[in-house]
Structure formats: structure tokens, C-alpha cells
PQR file with spaces between the fields and no chain letter, atoms N, CA, C, O and H, PARSE charges and radii, in Angstrom:
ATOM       1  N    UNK     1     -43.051    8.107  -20.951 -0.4000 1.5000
ATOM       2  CA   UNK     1     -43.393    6.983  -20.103 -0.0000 2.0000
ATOM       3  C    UNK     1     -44.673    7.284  -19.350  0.5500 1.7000
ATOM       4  O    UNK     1     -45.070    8.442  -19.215 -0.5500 1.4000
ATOM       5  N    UNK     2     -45.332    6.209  -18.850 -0.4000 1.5000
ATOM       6  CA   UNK     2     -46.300    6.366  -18.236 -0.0000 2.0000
ATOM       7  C    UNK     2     -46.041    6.283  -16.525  0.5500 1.7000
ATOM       8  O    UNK     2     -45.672    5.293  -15.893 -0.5500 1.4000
ATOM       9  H    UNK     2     -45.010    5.269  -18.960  0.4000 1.0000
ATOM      10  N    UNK     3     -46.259    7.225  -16.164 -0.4000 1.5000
ATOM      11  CA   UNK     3     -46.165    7.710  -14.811 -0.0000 2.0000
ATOM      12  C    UNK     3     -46.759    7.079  -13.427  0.5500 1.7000
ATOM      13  O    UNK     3     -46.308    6.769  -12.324 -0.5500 1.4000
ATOM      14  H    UNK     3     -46.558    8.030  -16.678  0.4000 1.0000
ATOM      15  N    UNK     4     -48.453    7.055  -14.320 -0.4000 1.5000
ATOM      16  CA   UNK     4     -48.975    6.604  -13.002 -0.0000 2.0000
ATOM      17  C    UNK     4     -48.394    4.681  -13.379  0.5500 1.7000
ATOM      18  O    UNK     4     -47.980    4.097  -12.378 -0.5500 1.4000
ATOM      19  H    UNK     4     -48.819    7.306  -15.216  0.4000 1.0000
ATOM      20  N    UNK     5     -48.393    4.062  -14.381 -0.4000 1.5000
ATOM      21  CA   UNK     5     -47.979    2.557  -14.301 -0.0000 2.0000
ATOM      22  C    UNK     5     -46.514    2.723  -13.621  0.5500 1.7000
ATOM      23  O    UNK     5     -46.575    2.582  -12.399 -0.5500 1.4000
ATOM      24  H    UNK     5     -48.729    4.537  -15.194  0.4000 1.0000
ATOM      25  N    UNK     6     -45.687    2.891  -13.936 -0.4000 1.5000
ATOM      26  CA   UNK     6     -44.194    2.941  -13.291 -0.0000 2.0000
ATOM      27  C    UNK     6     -44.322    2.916  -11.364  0.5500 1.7000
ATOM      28  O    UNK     6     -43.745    2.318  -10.456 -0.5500 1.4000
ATOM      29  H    UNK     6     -45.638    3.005  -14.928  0.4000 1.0000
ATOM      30  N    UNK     7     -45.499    4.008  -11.488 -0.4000 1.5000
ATOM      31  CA   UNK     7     -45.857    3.886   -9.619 -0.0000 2.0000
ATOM      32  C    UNK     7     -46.602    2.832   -9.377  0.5500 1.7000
ATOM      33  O    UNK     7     -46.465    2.262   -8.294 -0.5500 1.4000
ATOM      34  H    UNK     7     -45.967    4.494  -12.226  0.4000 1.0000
ATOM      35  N    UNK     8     -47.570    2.343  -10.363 -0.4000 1.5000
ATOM      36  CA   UNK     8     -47.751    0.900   -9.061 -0.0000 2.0000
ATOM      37  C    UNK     8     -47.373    0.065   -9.830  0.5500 1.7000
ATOM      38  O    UNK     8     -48.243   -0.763  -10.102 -0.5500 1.4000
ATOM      39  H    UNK     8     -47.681    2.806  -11.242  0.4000 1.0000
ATOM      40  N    UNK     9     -45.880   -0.155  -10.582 -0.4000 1.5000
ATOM      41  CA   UNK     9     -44.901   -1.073  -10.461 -0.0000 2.0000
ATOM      42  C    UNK     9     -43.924   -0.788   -9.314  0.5500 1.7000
ATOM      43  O    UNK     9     -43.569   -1.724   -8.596 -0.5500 1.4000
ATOM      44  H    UNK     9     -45.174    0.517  -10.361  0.4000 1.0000
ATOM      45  N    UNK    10     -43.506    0.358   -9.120 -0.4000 1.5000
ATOM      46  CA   UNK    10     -42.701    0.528   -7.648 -0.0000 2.0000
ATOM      47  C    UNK    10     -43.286   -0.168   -6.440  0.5500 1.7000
ATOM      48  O    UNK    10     -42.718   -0.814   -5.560 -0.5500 1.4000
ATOM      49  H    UNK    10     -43.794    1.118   -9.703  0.4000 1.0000
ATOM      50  N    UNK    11     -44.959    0.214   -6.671 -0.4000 1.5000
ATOM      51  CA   UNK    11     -45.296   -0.027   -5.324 -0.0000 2.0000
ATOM      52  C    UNK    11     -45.796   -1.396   -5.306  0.5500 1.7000
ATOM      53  O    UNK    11     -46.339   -1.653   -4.232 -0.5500 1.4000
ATOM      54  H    UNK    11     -45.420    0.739   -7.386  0.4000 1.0000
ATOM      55  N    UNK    12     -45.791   -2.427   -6.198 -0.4000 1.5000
ATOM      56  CA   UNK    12     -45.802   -3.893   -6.010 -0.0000 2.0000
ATOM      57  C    UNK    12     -44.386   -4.183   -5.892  0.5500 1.7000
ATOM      58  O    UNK    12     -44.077   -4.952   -4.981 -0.5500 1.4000
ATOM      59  H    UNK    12     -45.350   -2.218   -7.071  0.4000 1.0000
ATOM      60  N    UNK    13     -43.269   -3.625   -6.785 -0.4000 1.5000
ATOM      61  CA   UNK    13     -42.114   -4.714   -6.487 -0.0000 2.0000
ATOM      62  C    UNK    13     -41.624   -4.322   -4.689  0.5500 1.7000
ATOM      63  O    UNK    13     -41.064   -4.997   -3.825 -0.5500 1.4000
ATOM      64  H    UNK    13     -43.520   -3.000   -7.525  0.4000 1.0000
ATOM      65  N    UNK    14     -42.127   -3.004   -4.714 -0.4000 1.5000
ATOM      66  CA   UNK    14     -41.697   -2.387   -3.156 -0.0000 2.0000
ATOM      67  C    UNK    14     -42.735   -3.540   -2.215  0.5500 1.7000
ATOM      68  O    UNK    14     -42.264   -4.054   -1.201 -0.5500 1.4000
ATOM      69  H    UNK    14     -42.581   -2.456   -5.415  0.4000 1.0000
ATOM      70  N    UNK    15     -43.594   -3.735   -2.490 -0.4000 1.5000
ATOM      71  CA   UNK    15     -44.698   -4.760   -1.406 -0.0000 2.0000
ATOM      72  C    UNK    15     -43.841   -6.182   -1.904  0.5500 1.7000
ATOM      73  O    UNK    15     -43.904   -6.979   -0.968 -0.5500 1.4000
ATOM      74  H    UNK    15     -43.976   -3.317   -3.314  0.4000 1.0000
ATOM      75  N    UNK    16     -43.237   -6.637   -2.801 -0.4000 1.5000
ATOM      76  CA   UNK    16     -42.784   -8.015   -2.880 -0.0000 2.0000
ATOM      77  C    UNK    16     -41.467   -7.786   -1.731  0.5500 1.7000
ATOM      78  O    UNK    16     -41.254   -8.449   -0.717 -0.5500 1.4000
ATOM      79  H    UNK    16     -43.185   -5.990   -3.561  0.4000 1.0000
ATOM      80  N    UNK    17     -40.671   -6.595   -2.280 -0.4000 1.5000
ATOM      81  CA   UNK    17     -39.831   -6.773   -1.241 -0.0000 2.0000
ATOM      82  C    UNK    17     -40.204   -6.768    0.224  0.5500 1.7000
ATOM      83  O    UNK    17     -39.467   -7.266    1.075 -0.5500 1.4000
ATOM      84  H    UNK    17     -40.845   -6.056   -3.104  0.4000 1.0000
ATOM      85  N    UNK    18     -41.013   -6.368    0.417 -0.4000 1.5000
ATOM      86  CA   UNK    18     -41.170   -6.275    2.437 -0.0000 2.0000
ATOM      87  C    UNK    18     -41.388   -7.754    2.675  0.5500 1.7000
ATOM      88  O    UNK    18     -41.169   -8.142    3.822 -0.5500 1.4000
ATOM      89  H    UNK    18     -41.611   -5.963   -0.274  0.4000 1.0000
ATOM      90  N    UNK    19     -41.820   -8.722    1.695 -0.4000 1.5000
ATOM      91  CA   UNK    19     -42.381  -10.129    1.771 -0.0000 2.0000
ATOM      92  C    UNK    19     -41.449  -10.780    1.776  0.5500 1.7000
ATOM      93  O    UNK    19     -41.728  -11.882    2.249 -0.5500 1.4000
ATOM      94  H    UNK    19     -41.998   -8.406    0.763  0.4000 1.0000
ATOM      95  N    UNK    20     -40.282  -10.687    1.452 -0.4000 1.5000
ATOM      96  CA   UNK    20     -39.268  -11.622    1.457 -0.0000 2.0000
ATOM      97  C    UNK    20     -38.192  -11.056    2.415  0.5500 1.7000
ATOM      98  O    UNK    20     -37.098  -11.539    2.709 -0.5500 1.4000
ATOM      99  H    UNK    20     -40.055   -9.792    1.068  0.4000 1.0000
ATOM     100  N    UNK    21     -38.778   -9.907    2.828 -0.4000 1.5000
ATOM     101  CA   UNK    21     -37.475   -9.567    4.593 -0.0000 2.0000
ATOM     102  C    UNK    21     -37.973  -10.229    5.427  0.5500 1.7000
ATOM     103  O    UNK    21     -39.059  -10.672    5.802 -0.5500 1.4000
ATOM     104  H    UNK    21     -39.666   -9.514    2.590  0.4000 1.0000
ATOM     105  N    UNK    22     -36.478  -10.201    5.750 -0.4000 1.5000
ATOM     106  CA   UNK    22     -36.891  -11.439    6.727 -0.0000 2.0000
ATOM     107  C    UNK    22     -36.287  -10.730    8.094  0.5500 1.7000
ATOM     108  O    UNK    22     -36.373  -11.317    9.172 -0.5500 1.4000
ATOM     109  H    UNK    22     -35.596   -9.842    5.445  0.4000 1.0000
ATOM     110  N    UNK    23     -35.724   -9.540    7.987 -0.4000 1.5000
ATOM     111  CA   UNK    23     -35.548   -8.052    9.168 -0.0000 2.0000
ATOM     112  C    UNK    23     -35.594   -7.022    8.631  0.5500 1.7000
ATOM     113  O    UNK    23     -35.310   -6.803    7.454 -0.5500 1.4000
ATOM     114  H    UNK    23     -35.654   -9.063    7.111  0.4000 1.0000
ATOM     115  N    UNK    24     -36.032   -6.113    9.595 -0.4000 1.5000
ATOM     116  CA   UNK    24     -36.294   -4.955    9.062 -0.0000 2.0000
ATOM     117  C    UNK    24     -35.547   -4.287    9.886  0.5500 1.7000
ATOM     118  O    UNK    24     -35.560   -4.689   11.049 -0.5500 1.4000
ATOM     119  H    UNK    24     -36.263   -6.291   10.552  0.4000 1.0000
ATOM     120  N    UNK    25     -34.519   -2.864    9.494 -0.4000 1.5000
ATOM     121  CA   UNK    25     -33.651   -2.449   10.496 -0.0000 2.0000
ATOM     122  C    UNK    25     -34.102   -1.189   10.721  0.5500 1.7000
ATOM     123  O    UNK    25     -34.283   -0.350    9.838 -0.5500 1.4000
ATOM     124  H    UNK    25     -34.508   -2.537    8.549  0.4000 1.0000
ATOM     125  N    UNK    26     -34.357   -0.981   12.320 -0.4000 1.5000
ATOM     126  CA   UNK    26     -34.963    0.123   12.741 -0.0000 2.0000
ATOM     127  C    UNK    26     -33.368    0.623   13.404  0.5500 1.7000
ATOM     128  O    UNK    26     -32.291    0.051   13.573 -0.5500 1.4000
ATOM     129  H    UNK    26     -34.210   -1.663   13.037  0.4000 1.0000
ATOM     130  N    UNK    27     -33.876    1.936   13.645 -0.4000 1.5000
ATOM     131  CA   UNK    27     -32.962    3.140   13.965 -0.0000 2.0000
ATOM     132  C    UNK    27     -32.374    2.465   15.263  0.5500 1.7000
ATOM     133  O    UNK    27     -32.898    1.593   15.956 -0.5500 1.4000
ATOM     134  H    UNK    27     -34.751    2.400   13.508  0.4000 1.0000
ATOM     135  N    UNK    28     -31.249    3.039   15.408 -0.4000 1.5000
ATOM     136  CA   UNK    28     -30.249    2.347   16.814 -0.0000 2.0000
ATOM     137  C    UNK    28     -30.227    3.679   17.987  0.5500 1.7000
ATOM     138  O    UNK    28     -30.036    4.792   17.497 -0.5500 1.4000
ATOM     139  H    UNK    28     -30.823    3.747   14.845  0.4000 1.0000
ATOM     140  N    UNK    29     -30.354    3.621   19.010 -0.4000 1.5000
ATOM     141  CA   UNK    29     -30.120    4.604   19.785 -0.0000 2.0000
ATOM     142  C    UNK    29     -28.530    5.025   19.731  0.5500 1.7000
ATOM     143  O    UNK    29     -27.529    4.477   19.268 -0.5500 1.4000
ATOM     144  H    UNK    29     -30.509    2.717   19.408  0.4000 1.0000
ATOM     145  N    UNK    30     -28.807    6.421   20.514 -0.4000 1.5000
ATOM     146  CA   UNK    30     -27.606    7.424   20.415 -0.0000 2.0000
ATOM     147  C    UNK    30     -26.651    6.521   20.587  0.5500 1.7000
ATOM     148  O    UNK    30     -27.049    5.518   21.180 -0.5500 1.4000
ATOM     149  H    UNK    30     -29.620    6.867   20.889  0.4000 1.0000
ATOM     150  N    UNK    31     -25.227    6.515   20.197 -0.4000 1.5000
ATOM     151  CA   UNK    31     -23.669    6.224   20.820 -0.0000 2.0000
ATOM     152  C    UNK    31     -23.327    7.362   21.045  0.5500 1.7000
ATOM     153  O    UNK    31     -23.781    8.408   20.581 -0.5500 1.4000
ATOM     154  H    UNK    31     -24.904    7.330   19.715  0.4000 1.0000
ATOM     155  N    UNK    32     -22.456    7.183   21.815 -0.4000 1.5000
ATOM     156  CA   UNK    32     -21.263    8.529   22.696 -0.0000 2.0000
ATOM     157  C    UNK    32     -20.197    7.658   22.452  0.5500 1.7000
ATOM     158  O    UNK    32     -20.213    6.471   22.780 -0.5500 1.4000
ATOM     159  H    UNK    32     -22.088    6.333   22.192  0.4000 1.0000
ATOM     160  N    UNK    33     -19.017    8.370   21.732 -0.4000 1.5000
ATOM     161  CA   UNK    33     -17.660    7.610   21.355 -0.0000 2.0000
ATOM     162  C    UNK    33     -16.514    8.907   22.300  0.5500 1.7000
ATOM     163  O    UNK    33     -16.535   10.138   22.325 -0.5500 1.4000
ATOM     164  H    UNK    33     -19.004    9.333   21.466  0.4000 1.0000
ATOM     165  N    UNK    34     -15.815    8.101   22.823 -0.4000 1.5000
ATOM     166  CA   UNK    34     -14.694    9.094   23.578 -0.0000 2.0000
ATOM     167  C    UNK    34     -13.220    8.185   23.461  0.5500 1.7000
ATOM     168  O    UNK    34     -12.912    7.036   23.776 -0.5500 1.4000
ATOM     169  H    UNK    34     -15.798    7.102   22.802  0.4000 1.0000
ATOM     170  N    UNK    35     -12.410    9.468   22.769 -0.4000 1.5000
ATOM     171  CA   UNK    35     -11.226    8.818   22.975 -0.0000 2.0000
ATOM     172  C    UNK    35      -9.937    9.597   23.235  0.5500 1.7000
ATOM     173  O    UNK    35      -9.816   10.607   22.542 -0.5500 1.4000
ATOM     174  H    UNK    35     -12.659   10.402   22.514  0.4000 1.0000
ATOM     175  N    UNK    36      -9.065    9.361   23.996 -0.4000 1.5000
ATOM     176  CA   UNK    36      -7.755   10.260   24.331 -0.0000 2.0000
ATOM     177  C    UNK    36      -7.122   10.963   23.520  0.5500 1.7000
ATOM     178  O    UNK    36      -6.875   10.438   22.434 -0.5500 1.4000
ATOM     179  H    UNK    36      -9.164    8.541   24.560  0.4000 1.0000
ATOM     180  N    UNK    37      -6.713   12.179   23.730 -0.4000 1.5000
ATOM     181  CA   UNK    37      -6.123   12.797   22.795 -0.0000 2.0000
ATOM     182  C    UNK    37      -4.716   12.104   21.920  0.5500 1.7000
ATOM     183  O    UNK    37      -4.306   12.164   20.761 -0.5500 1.4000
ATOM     184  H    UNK    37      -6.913   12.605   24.612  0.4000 1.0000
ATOM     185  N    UNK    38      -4.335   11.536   23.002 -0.4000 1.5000
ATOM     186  CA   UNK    38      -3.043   10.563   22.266 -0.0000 2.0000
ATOM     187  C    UNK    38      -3.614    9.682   20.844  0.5500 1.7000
ATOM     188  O    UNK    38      -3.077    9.048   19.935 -0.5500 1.4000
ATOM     189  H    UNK    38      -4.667   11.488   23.944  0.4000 1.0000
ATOM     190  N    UNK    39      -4.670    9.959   21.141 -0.4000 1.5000
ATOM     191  CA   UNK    39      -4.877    8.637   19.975 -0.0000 2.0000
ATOM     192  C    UNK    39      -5.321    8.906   18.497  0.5500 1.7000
ATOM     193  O    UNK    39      -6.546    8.999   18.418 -0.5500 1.4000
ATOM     194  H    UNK    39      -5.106   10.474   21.879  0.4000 1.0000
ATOM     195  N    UNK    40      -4.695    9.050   17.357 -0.4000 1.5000
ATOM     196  CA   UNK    40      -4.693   10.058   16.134 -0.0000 2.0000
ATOM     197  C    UNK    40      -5.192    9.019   15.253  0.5500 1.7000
ATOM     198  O    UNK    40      -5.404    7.823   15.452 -0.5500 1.4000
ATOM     199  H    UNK    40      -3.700    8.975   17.421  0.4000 1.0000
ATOM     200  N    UNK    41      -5.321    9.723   14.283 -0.4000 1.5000
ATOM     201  CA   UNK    41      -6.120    8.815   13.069 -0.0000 2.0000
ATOM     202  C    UNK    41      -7.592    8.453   13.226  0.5500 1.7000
ATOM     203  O    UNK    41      -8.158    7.606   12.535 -0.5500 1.4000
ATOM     204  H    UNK    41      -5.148   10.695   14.121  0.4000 1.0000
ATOM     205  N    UNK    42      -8.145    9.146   14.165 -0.4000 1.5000
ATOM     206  CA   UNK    42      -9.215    8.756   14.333 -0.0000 2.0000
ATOM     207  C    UNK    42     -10.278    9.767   14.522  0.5500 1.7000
ATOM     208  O    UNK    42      -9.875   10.929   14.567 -0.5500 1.4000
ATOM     209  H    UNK    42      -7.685    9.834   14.726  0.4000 1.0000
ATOM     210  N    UNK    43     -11.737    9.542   14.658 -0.4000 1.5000
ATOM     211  CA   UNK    43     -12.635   10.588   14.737 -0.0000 2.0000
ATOM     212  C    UNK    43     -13.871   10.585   15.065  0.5500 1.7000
ATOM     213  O    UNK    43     -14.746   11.446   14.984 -0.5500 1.4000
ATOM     214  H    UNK    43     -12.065    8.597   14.621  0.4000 1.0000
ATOM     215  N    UNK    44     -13.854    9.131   15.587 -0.4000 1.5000
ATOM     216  CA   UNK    44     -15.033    8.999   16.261 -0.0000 2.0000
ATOM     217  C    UNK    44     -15.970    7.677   15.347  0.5500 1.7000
ATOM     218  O    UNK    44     -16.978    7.095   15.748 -0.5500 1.4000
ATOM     219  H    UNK    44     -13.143    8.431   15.653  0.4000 1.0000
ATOM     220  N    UNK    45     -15.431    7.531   14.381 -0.4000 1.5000
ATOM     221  CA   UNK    45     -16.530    6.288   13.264 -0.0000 2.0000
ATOM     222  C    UNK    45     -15.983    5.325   14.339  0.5500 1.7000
ATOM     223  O    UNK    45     -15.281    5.201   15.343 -0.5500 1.4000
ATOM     224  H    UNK    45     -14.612    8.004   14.055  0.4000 1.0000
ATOM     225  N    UNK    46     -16.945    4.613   13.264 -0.4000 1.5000
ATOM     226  CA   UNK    46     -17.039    3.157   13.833 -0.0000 2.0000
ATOM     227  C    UNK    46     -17.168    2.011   12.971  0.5500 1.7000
ATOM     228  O    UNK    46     -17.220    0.847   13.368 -0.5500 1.4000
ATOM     229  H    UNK    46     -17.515    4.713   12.449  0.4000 1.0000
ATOM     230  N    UNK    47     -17.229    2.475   11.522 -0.4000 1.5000
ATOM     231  CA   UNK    47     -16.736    1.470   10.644 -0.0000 2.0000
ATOM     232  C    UNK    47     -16.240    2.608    9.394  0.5500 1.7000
ATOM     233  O    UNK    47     -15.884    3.770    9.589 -0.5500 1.4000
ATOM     234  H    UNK    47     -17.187    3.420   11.199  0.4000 1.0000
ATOM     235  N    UNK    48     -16.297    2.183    8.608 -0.4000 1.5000
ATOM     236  CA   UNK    48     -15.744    2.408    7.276 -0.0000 2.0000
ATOM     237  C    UNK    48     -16.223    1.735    5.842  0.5500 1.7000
ATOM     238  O    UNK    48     -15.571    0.923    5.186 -0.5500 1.4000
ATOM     239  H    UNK    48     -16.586    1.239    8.449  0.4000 1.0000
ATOM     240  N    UNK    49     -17.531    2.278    5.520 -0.4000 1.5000
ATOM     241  CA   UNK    49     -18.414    1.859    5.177 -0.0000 2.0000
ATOM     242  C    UNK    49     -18.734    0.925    5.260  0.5500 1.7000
ATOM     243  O    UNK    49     -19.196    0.982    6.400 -0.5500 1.4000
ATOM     244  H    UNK    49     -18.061    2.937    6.053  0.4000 1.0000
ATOM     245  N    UNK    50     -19.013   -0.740    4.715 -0.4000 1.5000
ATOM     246  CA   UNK    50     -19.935   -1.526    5.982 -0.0000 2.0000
ATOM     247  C    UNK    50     -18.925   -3.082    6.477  0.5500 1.7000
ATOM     248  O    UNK    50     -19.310   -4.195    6.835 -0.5500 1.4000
ATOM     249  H    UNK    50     -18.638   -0.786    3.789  0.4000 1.0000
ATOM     250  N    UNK    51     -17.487   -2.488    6.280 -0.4000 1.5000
ATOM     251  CA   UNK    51     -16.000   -2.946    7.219 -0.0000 2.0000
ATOM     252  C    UNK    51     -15.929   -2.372    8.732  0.5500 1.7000
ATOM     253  O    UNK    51     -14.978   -1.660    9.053 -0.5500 1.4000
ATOM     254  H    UNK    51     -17.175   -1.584    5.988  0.4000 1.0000
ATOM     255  N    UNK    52     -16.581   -2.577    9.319 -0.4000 1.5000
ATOM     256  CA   UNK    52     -15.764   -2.348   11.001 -0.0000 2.0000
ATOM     257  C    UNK    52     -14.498   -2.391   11.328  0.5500 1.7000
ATOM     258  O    UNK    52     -14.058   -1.517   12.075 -0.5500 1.4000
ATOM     259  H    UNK    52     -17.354   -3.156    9.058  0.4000 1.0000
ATOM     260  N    UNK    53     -13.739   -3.314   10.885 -0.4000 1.5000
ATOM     261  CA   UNK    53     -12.675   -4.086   11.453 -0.0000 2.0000
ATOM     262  C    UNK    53     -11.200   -2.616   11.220  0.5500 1.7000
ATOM     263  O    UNK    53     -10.284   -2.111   11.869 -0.5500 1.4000
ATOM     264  H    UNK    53     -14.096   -4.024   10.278  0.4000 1.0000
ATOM     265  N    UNK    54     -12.031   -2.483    9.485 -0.4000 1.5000
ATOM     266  CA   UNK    54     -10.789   -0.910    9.344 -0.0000 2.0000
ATOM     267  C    UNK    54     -10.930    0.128   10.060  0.5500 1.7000
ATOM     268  O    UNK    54      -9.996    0.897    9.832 -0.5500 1.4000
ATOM     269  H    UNK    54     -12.775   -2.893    8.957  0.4000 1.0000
ATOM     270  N    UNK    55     -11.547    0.478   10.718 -0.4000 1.5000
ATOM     271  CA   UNK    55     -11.160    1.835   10.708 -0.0000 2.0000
ATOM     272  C    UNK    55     -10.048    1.830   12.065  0.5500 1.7000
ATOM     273  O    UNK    55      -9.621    2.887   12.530 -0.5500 1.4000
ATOM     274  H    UNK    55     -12.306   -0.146   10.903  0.4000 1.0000
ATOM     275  N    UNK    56      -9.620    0.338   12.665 -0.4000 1.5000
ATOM     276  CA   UNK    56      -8.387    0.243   13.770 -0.0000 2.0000
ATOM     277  C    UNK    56      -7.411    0.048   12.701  0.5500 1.7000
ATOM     278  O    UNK    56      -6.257   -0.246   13.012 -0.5500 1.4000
ATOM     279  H    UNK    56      -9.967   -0.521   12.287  0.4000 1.0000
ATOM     280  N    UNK    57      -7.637    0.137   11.866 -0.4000 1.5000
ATOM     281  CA   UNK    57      -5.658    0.224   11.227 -0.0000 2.0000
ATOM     282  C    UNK    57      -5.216    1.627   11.060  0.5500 1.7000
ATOM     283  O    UNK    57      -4.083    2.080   11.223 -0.5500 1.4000
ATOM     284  H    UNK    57      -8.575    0.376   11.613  0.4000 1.0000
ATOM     285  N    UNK    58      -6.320    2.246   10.703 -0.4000 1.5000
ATOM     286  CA   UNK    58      -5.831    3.758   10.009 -0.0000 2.0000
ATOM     287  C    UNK    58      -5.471    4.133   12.062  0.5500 1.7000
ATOM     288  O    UNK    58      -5.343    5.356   12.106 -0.5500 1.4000
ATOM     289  H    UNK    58      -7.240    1.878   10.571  0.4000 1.0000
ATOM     290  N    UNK    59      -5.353    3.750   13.046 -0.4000 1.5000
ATOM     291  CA   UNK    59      -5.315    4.874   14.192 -0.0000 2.0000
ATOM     292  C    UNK    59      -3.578    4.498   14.734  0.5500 1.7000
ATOM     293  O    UNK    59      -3.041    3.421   14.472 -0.5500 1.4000
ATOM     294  H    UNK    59      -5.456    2.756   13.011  0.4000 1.0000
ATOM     295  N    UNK    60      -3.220    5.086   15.143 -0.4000 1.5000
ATOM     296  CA   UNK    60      -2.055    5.239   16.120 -0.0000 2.0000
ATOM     297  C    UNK    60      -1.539    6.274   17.192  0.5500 1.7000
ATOM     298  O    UNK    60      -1.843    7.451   16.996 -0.5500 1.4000
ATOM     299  H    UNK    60      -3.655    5.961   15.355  0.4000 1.0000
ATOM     300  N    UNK    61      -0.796    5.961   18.293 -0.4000 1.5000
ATOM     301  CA   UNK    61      -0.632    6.624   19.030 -0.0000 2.0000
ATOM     302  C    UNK    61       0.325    7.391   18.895  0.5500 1.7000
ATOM     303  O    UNK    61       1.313    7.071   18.234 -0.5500 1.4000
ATOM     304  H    UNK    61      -0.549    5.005   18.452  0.4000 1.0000
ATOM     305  N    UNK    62       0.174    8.780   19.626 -0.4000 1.5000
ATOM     306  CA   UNK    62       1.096    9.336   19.973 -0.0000 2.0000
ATOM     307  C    UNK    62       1.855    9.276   21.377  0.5500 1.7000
ATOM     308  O    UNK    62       1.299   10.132   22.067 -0.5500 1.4000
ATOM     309  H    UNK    62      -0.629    9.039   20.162  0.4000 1.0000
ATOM     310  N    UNK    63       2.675    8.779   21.984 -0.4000 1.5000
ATOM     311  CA   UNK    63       3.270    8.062   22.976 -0.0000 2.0000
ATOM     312  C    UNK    63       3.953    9.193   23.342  0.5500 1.7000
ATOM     313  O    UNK    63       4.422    9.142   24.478 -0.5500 1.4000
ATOM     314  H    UNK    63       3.126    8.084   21.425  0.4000 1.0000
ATOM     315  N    UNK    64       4.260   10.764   22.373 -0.4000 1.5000
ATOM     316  CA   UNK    64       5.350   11.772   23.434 -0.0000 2.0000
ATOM     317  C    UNK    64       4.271   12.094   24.282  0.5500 1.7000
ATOM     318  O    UNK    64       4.458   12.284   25.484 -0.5500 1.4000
ATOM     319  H    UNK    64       3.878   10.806   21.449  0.4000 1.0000
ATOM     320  N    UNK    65       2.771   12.200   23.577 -0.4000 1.5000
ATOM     321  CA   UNK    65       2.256   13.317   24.146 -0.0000 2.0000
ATOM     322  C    UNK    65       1.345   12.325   24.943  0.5500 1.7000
ATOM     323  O    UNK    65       0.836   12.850   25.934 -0.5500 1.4000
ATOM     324  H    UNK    65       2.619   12.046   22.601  0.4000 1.0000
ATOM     325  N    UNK    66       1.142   11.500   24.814 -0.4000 1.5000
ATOM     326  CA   UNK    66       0.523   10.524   26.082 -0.0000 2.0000
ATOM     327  C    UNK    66       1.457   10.627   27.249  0.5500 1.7000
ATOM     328  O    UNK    66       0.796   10.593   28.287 -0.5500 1.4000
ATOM     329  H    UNK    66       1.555   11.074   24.010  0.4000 1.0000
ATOM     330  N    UNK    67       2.986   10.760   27.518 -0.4000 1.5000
ATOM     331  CA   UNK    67       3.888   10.635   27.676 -0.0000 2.0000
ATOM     332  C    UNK    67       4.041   12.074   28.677  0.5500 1.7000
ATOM     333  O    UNK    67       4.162   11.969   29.897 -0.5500 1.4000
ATOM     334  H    UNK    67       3.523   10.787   26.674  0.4000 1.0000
ATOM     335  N    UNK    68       4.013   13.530   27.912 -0.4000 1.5000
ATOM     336  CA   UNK    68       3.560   14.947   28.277 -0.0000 2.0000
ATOM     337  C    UNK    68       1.924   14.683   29.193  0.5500 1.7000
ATOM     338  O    UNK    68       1.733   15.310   30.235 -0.5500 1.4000
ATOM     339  H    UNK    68       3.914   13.615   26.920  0.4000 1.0000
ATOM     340  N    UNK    69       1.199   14.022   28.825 -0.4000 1.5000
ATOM     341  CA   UNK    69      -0.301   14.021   29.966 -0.0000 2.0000
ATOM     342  C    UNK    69      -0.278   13.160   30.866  0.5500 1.7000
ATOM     343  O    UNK    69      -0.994   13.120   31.866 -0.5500 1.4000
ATOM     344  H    UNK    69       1.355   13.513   27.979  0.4000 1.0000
ATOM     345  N    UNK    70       0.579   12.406   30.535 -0.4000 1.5000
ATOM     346  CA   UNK    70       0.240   11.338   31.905 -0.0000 2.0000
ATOM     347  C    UNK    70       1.338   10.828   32.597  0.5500 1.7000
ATOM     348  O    UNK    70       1.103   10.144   33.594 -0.5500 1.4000
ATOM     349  H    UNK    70       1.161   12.438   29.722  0.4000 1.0000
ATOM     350  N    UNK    71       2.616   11.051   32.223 -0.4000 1.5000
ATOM     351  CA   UNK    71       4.007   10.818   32.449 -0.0000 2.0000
ATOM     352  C    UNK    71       4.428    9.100   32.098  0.5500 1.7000
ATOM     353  O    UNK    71       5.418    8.424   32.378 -0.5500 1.4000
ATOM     354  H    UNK    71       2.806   11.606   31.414  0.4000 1.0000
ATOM     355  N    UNK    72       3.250    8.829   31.410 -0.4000 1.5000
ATOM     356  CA   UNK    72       3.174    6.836   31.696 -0.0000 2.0000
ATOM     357  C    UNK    72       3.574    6.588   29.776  0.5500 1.7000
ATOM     358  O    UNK    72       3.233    7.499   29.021 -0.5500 1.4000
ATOM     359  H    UNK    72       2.445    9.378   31.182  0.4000 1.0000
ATOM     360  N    UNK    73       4.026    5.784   29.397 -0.4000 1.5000
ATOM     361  CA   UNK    73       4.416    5.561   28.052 -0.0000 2.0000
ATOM     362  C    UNK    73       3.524    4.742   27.342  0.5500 1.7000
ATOM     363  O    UNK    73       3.743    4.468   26.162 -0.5500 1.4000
ATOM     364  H    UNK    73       4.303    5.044   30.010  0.4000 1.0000
């Protein structure tokens, strides 16, 4: 194959694409995620690949040991 054509086919279909975004997604500042030890299944994400909504099913509590730290159920 020809090398240098293949590169400025990348680099036109790459310039068509920037022409038809219509956003461009820049980097998000830091998050800090904190959560109680009672609370399992979890690890700090925040989606589950590009589903948010899952990664609250996989979590549940542990209620003895919330129960052992805080005396509250």
C-alpha cells in the first residue's frame, strides 16, 4: 500500500470529520467520589461504560455493619 496516500486520506476524512461536529469534548475536571463503608458493590465509577443508570443496581448495603458504626439501621 501506499503510505504517504492512506495519510492524506486520514487527514481529509479526519478534517471532514471536525466539519460536521457539532461538539467537541474537552477534558472534565477532577471528581472526588466518597462513599461509606456500609455500602458494597461499589468502587467509586460512575457509569458502566456509557450506561450511568447501572452501576446503582450492582450496589447494596450492609445494614449489620452500618448498624456496628453508627448504631442507626
Amino acid at each position: 500500500f501506499d503510505e504517504a496516500k492512506r495519510n492524506e486520506l486520514f487527514k481529509k476524512a479526519y478534517l471532514r470529520i471536525l466539519e460536521q461536529a457539532y461538539w467537541i469534548n474537552l477534558p472534565g475536571g477532577a471528581t472526588y467520589i466518597a462513599w461509606w463503608p456500609w455500602v458494597k458493590g461499589y468502587a467509586g465509577e460512575l457509569t458502566i461504560s456509557y450506561h450511568e443508570g447501572d452501576v446503582y443496581s450492582h450496589i447494596w448495603l450492609d445494614q449489620d455493619l452500618r448498624y456496628e458504626m453508627t448504631g442507626r439501621r
